[in-house]
PDB file of C-alpha atoms in Angstrom:
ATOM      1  CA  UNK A   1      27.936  -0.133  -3.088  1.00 72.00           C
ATOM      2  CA  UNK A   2      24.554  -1.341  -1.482  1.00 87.00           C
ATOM      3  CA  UNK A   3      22.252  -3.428  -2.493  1.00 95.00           C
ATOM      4  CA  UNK A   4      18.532  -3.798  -1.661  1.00 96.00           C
ATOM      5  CA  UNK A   5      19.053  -6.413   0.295  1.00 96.00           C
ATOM      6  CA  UNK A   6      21.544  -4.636   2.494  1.00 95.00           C
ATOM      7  CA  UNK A   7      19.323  -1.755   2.569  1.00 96.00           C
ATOM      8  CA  UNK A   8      16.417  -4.184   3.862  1.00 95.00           C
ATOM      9  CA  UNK A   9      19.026  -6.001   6.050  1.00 93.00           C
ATOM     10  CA  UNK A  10      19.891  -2.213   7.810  1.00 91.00           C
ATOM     11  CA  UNK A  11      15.870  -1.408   8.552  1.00 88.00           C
ATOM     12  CA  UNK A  12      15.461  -3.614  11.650  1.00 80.00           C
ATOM     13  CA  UNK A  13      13.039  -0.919  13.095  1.00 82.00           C
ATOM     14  CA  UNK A  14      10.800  -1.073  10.102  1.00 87.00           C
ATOM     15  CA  UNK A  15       7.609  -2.780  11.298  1.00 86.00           C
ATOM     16  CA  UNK A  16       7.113  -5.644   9.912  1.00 85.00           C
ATOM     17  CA  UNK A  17       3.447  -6.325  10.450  1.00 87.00           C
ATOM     18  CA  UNK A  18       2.555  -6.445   7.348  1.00 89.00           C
ATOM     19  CA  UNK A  19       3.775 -10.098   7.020  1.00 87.00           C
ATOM     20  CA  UNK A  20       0.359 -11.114   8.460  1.00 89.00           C
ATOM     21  CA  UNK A  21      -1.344 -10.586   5.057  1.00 91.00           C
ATOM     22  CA  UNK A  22       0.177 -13.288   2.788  1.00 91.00           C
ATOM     23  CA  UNK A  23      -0.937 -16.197   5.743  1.00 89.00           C
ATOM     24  CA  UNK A  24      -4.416 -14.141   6.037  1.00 90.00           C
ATOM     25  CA  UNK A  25      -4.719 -14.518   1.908  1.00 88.00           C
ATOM     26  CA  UNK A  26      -4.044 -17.966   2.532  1.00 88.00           C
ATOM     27  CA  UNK A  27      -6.841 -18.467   5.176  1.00 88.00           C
ATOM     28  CA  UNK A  28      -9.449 -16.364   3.623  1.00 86.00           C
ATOM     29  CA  UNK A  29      -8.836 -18.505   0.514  1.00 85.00           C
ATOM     30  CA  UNK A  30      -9.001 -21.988   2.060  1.00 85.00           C
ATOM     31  CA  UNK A  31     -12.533 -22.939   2.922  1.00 80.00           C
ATOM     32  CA  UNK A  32     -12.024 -25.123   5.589  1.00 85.00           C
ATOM     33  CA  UNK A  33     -10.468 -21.908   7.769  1.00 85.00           C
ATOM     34  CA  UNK A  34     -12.503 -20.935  10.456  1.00 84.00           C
ATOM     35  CA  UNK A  35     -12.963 -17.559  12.056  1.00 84.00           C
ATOM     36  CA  UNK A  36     -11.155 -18.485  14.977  1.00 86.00           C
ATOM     37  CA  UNK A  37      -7.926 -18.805  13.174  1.00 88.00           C
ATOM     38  CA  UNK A  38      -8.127 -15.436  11.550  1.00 88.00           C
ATOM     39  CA  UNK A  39      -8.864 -13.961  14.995  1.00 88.00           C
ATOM     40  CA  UNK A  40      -5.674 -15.861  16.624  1.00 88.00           C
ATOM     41  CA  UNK A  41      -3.704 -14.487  12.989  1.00 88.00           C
ATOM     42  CA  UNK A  42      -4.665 -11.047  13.665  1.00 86.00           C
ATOM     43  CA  UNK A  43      -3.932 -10.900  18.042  1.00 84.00           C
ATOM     44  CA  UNK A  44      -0.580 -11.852  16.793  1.00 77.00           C
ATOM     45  CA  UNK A  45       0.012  -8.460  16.283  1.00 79.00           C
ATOM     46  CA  UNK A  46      -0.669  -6.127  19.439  1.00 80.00           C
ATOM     47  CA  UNK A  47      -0.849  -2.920  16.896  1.00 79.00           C
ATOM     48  CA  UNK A  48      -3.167  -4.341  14.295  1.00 84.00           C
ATOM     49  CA  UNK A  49      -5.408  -5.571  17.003  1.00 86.00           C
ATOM     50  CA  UNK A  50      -5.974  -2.105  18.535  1.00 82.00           C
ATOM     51  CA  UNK A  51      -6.154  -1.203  14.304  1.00 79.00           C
ATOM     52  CA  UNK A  52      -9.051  -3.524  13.705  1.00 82.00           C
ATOM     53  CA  UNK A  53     -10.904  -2.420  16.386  1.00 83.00           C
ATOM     54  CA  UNK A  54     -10.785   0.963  15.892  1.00 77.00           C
ATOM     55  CA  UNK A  55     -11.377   0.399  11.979  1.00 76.00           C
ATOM     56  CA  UNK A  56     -14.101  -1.872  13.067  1.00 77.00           C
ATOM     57  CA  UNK A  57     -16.246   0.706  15.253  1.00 76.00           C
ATOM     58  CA  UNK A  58     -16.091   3.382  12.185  1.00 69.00           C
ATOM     59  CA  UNK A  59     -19.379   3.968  10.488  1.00 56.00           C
ATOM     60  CA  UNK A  60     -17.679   2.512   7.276  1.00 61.00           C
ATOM     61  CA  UNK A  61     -17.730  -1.323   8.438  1.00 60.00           C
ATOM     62  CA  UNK A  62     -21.161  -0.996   9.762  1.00 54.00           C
ATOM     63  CA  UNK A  63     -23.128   0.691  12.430  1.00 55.00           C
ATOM     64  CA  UNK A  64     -24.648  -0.944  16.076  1.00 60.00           C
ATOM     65  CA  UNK A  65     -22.569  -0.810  19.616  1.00 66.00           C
ATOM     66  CA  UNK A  66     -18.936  -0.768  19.626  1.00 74.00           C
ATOM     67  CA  UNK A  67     -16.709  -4.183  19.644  1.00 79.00           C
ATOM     68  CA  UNK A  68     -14.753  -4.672  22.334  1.00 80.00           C
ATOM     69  CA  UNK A  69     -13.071  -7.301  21.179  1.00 85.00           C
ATOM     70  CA  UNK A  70     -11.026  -8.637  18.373  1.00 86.00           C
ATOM     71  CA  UNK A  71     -13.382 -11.665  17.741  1.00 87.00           C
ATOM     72  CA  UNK A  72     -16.229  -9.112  17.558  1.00 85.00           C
ATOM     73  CA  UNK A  73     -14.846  -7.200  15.186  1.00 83.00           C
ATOM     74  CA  UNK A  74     -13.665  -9.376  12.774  1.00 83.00           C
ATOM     75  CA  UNK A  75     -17.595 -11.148  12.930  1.00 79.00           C
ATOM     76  CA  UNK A  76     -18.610  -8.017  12.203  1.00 78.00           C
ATOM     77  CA  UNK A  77     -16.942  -7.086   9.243  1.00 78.00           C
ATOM     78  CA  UNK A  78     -16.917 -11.360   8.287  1.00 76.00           C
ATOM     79  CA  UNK A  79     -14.677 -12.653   5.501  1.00 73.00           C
ATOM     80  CA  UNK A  80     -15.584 -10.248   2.515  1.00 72.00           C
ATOM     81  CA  UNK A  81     -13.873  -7.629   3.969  1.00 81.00           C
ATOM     82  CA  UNK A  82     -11.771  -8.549   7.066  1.00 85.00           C
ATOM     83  CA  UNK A  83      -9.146  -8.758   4.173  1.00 88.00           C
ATOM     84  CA  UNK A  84      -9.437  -4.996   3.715  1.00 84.00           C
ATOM     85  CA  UNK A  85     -10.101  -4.240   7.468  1.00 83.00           C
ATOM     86  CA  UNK A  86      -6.290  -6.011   8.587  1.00 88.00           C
ATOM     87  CA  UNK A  87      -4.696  -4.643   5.477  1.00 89.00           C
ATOM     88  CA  UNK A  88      -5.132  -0.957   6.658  1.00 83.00           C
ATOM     89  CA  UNK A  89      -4.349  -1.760  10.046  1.00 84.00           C
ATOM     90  CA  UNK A  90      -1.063  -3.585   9.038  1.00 87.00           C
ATOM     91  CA  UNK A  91       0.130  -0.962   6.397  1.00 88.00           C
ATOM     92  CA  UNK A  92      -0.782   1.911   9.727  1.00 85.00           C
ATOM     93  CA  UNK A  93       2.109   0.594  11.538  1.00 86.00           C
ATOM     94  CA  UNK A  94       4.538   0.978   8.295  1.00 91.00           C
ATOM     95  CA  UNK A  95       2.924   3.715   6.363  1.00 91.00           C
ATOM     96  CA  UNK A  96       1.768   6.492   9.181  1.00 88.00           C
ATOM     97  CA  UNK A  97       5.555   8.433   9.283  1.00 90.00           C
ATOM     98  CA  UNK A  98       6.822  10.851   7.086  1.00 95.00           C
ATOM     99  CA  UNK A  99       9.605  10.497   4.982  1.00 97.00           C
ATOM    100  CA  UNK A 100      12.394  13.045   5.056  1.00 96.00           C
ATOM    101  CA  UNK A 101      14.401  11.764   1.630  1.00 97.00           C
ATOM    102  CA  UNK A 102      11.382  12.739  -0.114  1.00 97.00           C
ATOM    103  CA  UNK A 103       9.608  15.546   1.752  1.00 96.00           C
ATOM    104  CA  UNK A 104       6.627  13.886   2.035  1.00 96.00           C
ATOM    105  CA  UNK A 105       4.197  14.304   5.459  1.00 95.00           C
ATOM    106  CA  UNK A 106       2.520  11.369   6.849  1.00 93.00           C
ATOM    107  CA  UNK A 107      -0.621  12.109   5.714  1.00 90.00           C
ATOM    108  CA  UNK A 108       0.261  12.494   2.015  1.00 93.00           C
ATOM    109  CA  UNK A 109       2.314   8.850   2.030  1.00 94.00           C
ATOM    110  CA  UNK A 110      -0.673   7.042   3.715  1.00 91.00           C
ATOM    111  CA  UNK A 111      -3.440   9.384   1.148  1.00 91.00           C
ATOM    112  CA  UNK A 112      -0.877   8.057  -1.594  1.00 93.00           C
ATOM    113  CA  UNK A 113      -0.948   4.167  -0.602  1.00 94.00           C
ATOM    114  CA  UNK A 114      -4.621   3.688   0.318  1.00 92.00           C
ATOM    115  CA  UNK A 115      -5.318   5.805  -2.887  1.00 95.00           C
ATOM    116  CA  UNK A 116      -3.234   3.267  -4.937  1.00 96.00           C
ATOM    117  CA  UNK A 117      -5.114   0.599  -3.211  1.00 94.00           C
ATOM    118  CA  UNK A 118      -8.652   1.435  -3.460  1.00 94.00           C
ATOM    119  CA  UNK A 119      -7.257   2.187  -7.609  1.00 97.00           C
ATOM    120  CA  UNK A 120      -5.550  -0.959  -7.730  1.00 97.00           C
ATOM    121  CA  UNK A 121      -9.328  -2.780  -6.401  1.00 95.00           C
ATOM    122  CA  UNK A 122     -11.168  -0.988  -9.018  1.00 96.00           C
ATOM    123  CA  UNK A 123      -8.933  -1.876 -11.844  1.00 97.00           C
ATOM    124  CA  UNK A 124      -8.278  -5.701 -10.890  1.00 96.00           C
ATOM    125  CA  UNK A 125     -12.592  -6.187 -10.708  1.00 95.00           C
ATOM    126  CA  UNK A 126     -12.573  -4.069 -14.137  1.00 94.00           C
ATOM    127  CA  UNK A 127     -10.108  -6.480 -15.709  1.00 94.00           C
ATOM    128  CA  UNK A 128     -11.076  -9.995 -14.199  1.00 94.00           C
ATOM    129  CA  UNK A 129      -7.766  -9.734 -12.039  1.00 94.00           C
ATOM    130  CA  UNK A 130      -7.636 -10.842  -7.946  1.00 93.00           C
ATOM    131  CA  UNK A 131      -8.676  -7.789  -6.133  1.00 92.00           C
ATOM    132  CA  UNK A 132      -7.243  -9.125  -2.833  1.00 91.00           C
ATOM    133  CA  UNK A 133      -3.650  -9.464  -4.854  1.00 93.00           C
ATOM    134  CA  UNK A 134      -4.401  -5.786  -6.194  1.00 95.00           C
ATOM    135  CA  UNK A 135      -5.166  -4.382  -3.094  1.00 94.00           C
ATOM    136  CA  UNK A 136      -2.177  -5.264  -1.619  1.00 94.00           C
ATOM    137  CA  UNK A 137      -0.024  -4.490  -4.488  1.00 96.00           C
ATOM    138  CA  UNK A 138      -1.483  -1.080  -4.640  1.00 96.00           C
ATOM    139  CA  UNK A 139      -1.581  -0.323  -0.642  1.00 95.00           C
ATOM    140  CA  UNK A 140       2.016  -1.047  -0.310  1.00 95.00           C
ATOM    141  CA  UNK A 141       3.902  -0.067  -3.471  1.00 96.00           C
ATOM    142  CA  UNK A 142       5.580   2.788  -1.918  1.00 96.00           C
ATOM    143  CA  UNK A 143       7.197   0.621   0.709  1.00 96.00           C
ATOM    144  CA  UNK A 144      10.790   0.931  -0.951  1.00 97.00           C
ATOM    145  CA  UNK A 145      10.995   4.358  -0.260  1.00 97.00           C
ATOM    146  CA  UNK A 146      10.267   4.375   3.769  1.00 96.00           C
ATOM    147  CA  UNK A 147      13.278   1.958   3.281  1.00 97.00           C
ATOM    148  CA  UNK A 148      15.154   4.123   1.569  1.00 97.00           C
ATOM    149  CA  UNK A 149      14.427   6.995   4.256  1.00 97.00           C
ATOM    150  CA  UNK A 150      14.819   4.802   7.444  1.00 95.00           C
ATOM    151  CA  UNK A 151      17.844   3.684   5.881  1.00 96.00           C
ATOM    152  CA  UNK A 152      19.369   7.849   5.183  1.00 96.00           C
ATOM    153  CA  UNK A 153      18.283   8.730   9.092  1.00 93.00           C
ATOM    154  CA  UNK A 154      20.932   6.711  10.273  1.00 90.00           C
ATOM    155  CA  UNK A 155      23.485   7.217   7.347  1.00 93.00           C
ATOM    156  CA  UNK A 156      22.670   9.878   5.481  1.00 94.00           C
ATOM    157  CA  UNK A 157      20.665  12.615   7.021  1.00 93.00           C
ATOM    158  CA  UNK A 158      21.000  14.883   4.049  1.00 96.00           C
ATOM    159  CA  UNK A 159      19.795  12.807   1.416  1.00 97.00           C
ATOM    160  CA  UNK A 160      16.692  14.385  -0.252  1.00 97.00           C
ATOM    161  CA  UNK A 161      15.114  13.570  -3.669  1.00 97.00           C
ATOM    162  CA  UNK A 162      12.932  15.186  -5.758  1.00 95.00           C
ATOM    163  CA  UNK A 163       9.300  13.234  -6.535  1.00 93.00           C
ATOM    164  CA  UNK A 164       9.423  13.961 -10.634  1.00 92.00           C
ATOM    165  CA  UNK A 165       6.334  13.899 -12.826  1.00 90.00           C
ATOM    166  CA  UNK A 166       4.409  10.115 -13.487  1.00 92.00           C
ATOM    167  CA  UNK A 167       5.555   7.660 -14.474  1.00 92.00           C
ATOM    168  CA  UNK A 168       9.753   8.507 -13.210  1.00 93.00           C
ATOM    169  CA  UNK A 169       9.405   9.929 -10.274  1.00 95.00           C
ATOM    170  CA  UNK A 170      12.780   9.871  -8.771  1.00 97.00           C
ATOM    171  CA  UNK A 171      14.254   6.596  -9.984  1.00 97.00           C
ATOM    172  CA  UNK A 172      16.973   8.238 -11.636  1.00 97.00           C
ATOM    173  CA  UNK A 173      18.339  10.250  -8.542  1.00 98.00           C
ATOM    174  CA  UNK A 174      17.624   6.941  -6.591  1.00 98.00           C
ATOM    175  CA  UNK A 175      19.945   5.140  -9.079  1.00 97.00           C
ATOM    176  CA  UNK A 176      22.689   7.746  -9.054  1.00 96.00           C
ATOM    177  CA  UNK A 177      22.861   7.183  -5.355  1.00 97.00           C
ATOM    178  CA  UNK A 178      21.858   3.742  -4.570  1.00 97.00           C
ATOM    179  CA  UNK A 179      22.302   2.026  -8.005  1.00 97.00           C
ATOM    180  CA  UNK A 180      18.983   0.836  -7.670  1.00 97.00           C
ATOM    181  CA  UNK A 181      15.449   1.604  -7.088  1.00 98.00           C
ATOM    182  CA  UNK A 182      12.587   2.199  -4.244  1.00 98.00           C
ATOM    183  CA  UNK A 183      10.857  -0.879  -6.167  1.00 98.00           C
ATOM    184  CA  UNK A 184      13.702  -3.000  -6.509  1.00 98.00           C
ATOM    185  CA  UNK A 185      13.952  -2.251  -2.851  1.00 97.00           C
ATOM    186  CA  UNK A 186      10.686  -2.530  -2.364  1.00 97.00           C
ATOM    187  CA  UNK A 187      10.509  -6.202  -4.111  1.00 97.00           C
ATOM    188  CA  UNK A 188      13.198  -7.242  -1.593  1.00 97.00           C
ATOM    189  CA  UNK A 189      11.232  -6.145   1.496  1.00 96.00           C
ATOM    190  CA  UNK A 190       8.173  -7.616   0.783  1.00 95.00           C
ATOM    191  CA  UNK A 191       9.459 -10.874   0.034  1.00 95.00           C
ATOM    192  CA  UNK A 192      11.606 -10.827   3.034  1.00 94.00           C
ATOM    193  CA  UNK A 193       8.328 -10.377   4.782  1.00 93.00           C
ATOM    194  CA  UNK A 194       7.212 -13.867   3.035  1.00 92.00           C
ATOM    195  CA  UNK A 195       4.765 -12.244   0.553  1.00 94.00           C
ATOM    196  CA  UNK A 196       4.063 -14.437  -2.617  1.00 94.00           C
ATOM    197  CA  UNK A 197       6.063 -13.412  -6.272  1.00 95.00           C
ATOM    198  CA  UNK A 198       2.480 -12.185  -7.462  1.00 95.00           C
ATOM    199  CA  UNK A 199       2.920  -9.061  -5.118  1.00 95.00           C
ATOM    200  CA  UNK A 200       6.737  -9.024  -5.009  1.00 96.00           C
ATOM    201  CA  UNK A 201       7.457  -8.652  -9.111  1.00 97.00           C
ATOM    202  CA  UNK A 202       4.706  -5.710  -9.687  1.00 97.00           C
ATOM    203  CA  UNK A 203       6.057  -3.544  -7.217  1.00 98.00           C
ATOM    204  CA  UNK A 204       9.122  -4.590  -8.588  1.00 97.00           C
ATOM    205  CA  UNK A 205       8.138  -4.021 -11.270  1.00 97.00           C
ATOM    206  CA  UNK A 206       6.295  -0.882 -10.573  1.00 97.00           C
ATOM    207  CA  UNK A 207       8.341   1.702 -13.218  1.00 96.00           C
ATOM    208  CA  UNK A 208       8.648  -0.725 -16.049  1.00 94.00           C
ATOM    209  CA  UNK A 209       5.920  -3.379 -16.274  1.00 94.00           C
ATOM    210  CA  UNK A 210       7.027  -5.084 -19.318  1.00 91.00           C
ATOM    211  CA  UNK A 211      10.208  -6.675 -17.742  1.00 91.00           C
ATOM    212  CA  UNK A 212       8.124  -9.264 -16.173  1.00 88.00           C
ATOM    213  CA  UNK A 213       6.489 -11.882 -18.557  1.00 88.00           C
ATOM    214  CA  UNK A 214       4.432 -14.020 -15.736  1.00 92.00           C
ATOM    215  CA  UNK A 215       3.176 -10.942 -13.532  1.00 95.00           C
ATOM    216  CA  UNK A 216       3.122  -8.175 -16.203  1.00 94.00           C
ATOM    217  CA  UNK A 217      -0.809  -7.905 -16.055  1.00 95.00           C
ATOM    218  CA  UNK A 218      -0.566  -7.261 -12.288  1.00 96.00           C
ATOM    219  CA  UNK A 219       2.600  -5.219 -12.928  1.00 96.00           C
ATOM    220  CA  UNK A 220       0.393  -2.952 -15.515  1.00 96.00           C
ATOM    221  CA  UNK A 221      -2.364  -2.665 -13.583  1.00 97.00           C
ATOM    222  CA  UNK A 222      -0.108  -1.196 -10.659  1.00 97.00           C
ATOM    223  CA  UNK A 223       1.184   1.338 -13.061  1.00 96.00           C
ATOM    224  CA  UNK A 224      -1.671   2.734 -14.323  1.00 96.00           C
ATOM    225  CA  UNK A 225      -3.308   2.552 -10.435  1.00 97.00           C
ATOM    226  CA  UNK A 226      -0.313   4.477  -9.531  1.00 97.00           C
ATOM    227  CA  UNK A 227      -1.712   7.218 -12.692  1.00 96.00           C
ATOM    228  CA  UNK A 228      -4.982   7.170 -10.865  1.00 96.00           C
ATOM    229  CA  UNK A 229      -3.225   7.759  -7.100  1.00 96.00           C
ATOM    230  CA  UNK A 230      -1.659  10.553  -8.992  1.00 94.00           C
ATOM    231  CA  UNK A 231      -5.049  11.890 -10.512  1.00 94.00           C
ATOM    232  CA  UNK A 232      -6.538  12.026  -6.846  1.00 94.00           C
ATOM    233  CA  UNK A 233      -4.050  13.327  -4.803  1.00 91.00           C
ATOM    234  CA  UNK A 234      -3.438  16.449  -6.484  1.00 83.00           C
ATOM    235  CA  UNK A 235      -0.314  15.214  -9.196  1.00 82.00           C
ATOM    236  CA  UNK A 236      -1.653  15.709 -12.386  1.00 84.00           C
ATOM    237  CA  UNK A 237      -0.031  13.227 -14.469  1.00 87.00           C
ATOM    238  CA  UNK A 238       0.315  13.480 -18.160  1.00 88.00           C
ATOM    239  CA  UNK A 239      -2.213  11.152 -20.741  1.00 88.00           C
ATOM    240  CA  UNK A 240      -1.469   7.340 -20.198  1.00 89.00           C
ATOM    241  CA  UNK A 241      -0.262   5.763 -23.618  1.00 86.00           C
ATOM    242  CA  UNK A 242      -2.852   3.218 -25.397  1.00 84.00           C
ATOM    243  CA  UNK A 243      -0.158   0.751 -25.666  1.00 84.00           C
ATOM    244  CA  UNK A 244      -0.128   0.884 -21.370  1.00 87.00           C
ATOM    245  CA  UNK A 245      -3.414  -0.142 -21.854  1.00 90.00           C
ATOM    246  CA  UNK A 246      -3.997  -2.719 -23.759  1.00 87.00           C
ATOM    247  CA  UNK A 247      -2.331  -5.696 -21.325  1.00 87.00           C
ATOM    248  CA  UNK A 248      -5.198  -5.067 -19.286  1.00 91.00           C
ATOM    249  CA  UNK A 249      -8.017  -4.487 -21.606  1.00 89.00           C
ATOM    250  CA  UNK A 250      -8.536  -0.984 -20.619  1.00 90.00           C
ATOM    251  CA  UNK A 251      -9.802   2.051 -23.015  1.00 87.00           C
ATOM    252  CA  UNK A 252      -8.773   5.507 -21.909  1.00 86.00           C
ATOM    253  CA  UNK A 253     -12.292   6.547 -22.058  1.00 87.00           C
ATOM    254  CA  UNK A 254     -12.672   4.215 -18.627  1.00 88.00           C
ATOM    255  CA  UNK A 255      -9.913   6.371 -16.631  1.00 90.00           C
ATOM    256  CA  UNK A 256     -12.039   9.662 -15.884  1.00 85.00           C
ATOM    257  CA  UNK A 257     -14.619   7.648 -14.666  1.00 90.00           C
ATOM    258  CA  UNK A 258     -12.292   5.904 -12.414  1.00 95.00           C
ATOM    259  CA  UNK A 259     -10.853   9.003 -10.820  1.00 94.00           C
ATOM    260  CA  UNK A 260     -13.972  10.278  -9.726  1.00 93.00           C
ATOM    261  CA  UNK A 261     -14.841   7.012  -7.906  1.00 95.00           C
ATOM    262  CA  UNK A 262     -11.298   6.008  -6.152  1.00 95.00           C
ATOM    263  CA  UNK A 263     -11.522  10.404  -5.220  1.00 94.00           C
ATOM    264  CA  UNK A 264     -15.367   9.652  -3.724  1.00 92.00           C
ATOM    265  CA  UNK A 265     -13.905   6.503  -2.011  1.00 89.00           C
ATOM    266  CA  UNK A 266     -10.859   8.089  -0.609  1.00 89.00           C
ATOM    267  CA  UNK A 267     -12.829  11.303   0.779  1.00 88.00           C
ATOM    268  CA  UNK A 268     -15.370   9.078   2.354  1.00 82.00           C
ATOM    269  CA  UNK A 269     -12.936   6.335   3.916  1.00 77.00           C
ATOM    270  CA  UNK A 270     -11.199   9.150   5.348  1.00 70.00           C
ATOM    271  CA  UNK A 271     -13.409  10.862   7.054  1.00 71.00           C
ATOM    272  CA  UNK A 272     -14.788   7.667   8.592  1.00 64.00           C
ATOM    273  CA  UNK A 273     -11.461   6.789   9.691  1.00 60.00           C
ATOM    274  CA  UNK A 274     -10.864  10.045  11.357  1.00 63.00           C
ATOM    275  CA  UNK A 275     -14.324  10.008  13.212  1.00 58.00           C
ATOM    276  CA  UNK A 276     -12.766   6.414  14.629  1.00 53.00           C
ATOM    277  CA  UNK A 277      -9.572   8.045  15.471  1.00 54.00           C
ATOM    278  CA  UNK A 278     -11.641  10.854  17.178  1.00 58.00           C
ATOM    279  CA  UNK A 279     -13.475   7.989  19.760  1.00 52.00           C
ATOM    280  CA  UNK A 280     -10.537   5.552  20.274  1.00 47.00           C
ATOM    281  CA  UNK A 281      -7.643   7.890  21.313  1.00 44.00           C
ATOM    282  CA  UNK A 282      -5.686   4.796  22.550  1.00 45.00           C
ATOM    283  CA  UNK A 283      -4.401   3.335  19.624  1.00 42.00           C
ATOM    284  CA  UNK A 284      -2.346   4.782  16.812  1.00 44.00           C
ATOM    285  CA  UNK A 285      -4.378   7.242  14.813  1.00 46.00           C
ATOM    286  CA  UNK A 286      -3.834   8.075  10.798  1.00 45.00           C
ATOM    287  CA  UNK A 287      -2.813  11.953  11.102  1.00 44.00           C
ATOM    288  CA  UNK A 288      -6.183  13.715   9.914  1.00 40.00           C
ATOM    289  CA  UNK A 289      -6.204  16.757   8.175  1.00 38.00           C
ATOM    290  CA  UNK A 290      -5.438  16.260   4.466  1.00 36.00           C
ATOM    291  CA  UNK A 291      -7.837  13.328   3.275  1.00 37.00           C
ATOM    292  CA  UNK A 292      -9.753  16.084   0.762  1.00 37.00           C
ATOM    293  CA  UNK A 293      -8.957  15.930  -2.951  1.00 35.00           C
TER     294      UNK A 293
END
């Protein structure tokens, strides 16, 4: 029998560039970090360089002449939201593949992740949590199962699961095979990565928020973000429970309003993204085509 950490032990090719974001948290956080530090942070990473830049010269992070260079863009997006600006480009280089286990395209896994992120943002500023620590929770929840799949294309080509209805999905086929789950697996990647316990335990967390007593705010949060992702990208899930709720302060009444605006958000971010795709060819593009809700 595995176990997630053999699983993460097996995905050497998995990027691992997402690792910058836990030392970025810590800069953005500490006053006495300068700009240049968050530029050397970022060029540490060839891919999220040519990322930023591209992200940078989209209409979304402001208009004037293109940057050129990495210190450029990050001044021109400056510290509110160079946070956001590295965390796509980080999660493009683990996020932009599709994933055979599940039958899910490229475009649909990244549409699913930066939904649950932008969802994730909304909820943590509606409920006095860190949006940074949402963000990230919500951008790379799904991050188990490109394990799982870059795991079954070297051992187990026929693997497939079935994506059930929210809140299951396909835990249960996951455990029947693995013994475990895409968040349990999840849990173990990102901390291998060096992210803190506050992101770790919710996606750990993910399916049942309740078995956590220190993150189970964050942990809730993620699951009903994970309702919303479903709302917007075409899964209809069925009414959240009041008692799901109520760790985070939330009425049902809020939720409809919510869809609309992480839909709006999602529709708008990726169009601009495309468009920035469109004029820098050279570096790795999100795969346009299905960004409509």
């Amino acid at each position: 029998m595995n176990t997630p950490e053999d699983i993460v032990r097996d995905v050497r090719h998995l990027p691992s560039s997402a690792k910058v974001l836990p030392r970025l948290k810590q800069l953005l956080c500490d006053g006495n970090s300068s700009i240049h530090e968050i530029v050397a942070l970022v060029r540490f990473e060839p891919g999220i360089a040519a990322r930023v830049l591209q992200v940078a010269n989209s209409a979304y992070f402001g208009l004037g002449g293109r940057c050129a260079s990495v210190d450029e863009a990050v001044g021109r997006v400056g510290f509110e939201q160079v946070y956001e600006l590295v965390s796509f480009a980080a999660a493009a280089q683990v996020l932009v593949r599709p994933l055979q286990v599940y039958g899910i395209e490229a475009e649909d896994l990244w549409k699913m992740s930066v939904a649950g992120a932008f969802a994730a943002e909304l909820l943590a500023n509606r409920t006095g949590q860190d949006p940074e620590v949402a963000y990230t929770v919500g951008l790379l929840h799904c991050v188990g199962m490109v394990a799982f799949d870059e795991w079954a294309l070297r051992h187990a080509r026929s693997l497939h699961f079935s994506i059930g209805s929210f809140p299951g999905e396909a835990i249960d086929q996951e455990r029947r095979y693995f013994g475990f789950t895409q968040a349990d697996t999840g849990g173990v990647l990102l901390r291998h990565w060096g992210f803190p316990a506050s992101i770790v335990e919710p996606v750990r967390r993910q399916y049942a928020p309740n078995a956590t007593v220190s993150h189970s705010r964050m942990a809730t949060l993620l699951y009903v973000a994970k309702w919303l992702r479903n709302s917007v990208c075409g899964r209809t899930p069925p009414p959240l429970k009041i008692d799901r709720l109520q760790p985070i302060a939330l009425a049902r009444e809020d939720l409809a309003t919510m869809v609309d605006v992480v839909a709006k958000r999602l529709n708008e971010v990726g169009t601009l993204l495309e468009k920035a795709a469109t004029a820098m060819p050279q570096a790795r593009q999100i795969p346009a085509g299905t960004w409509k809700t």
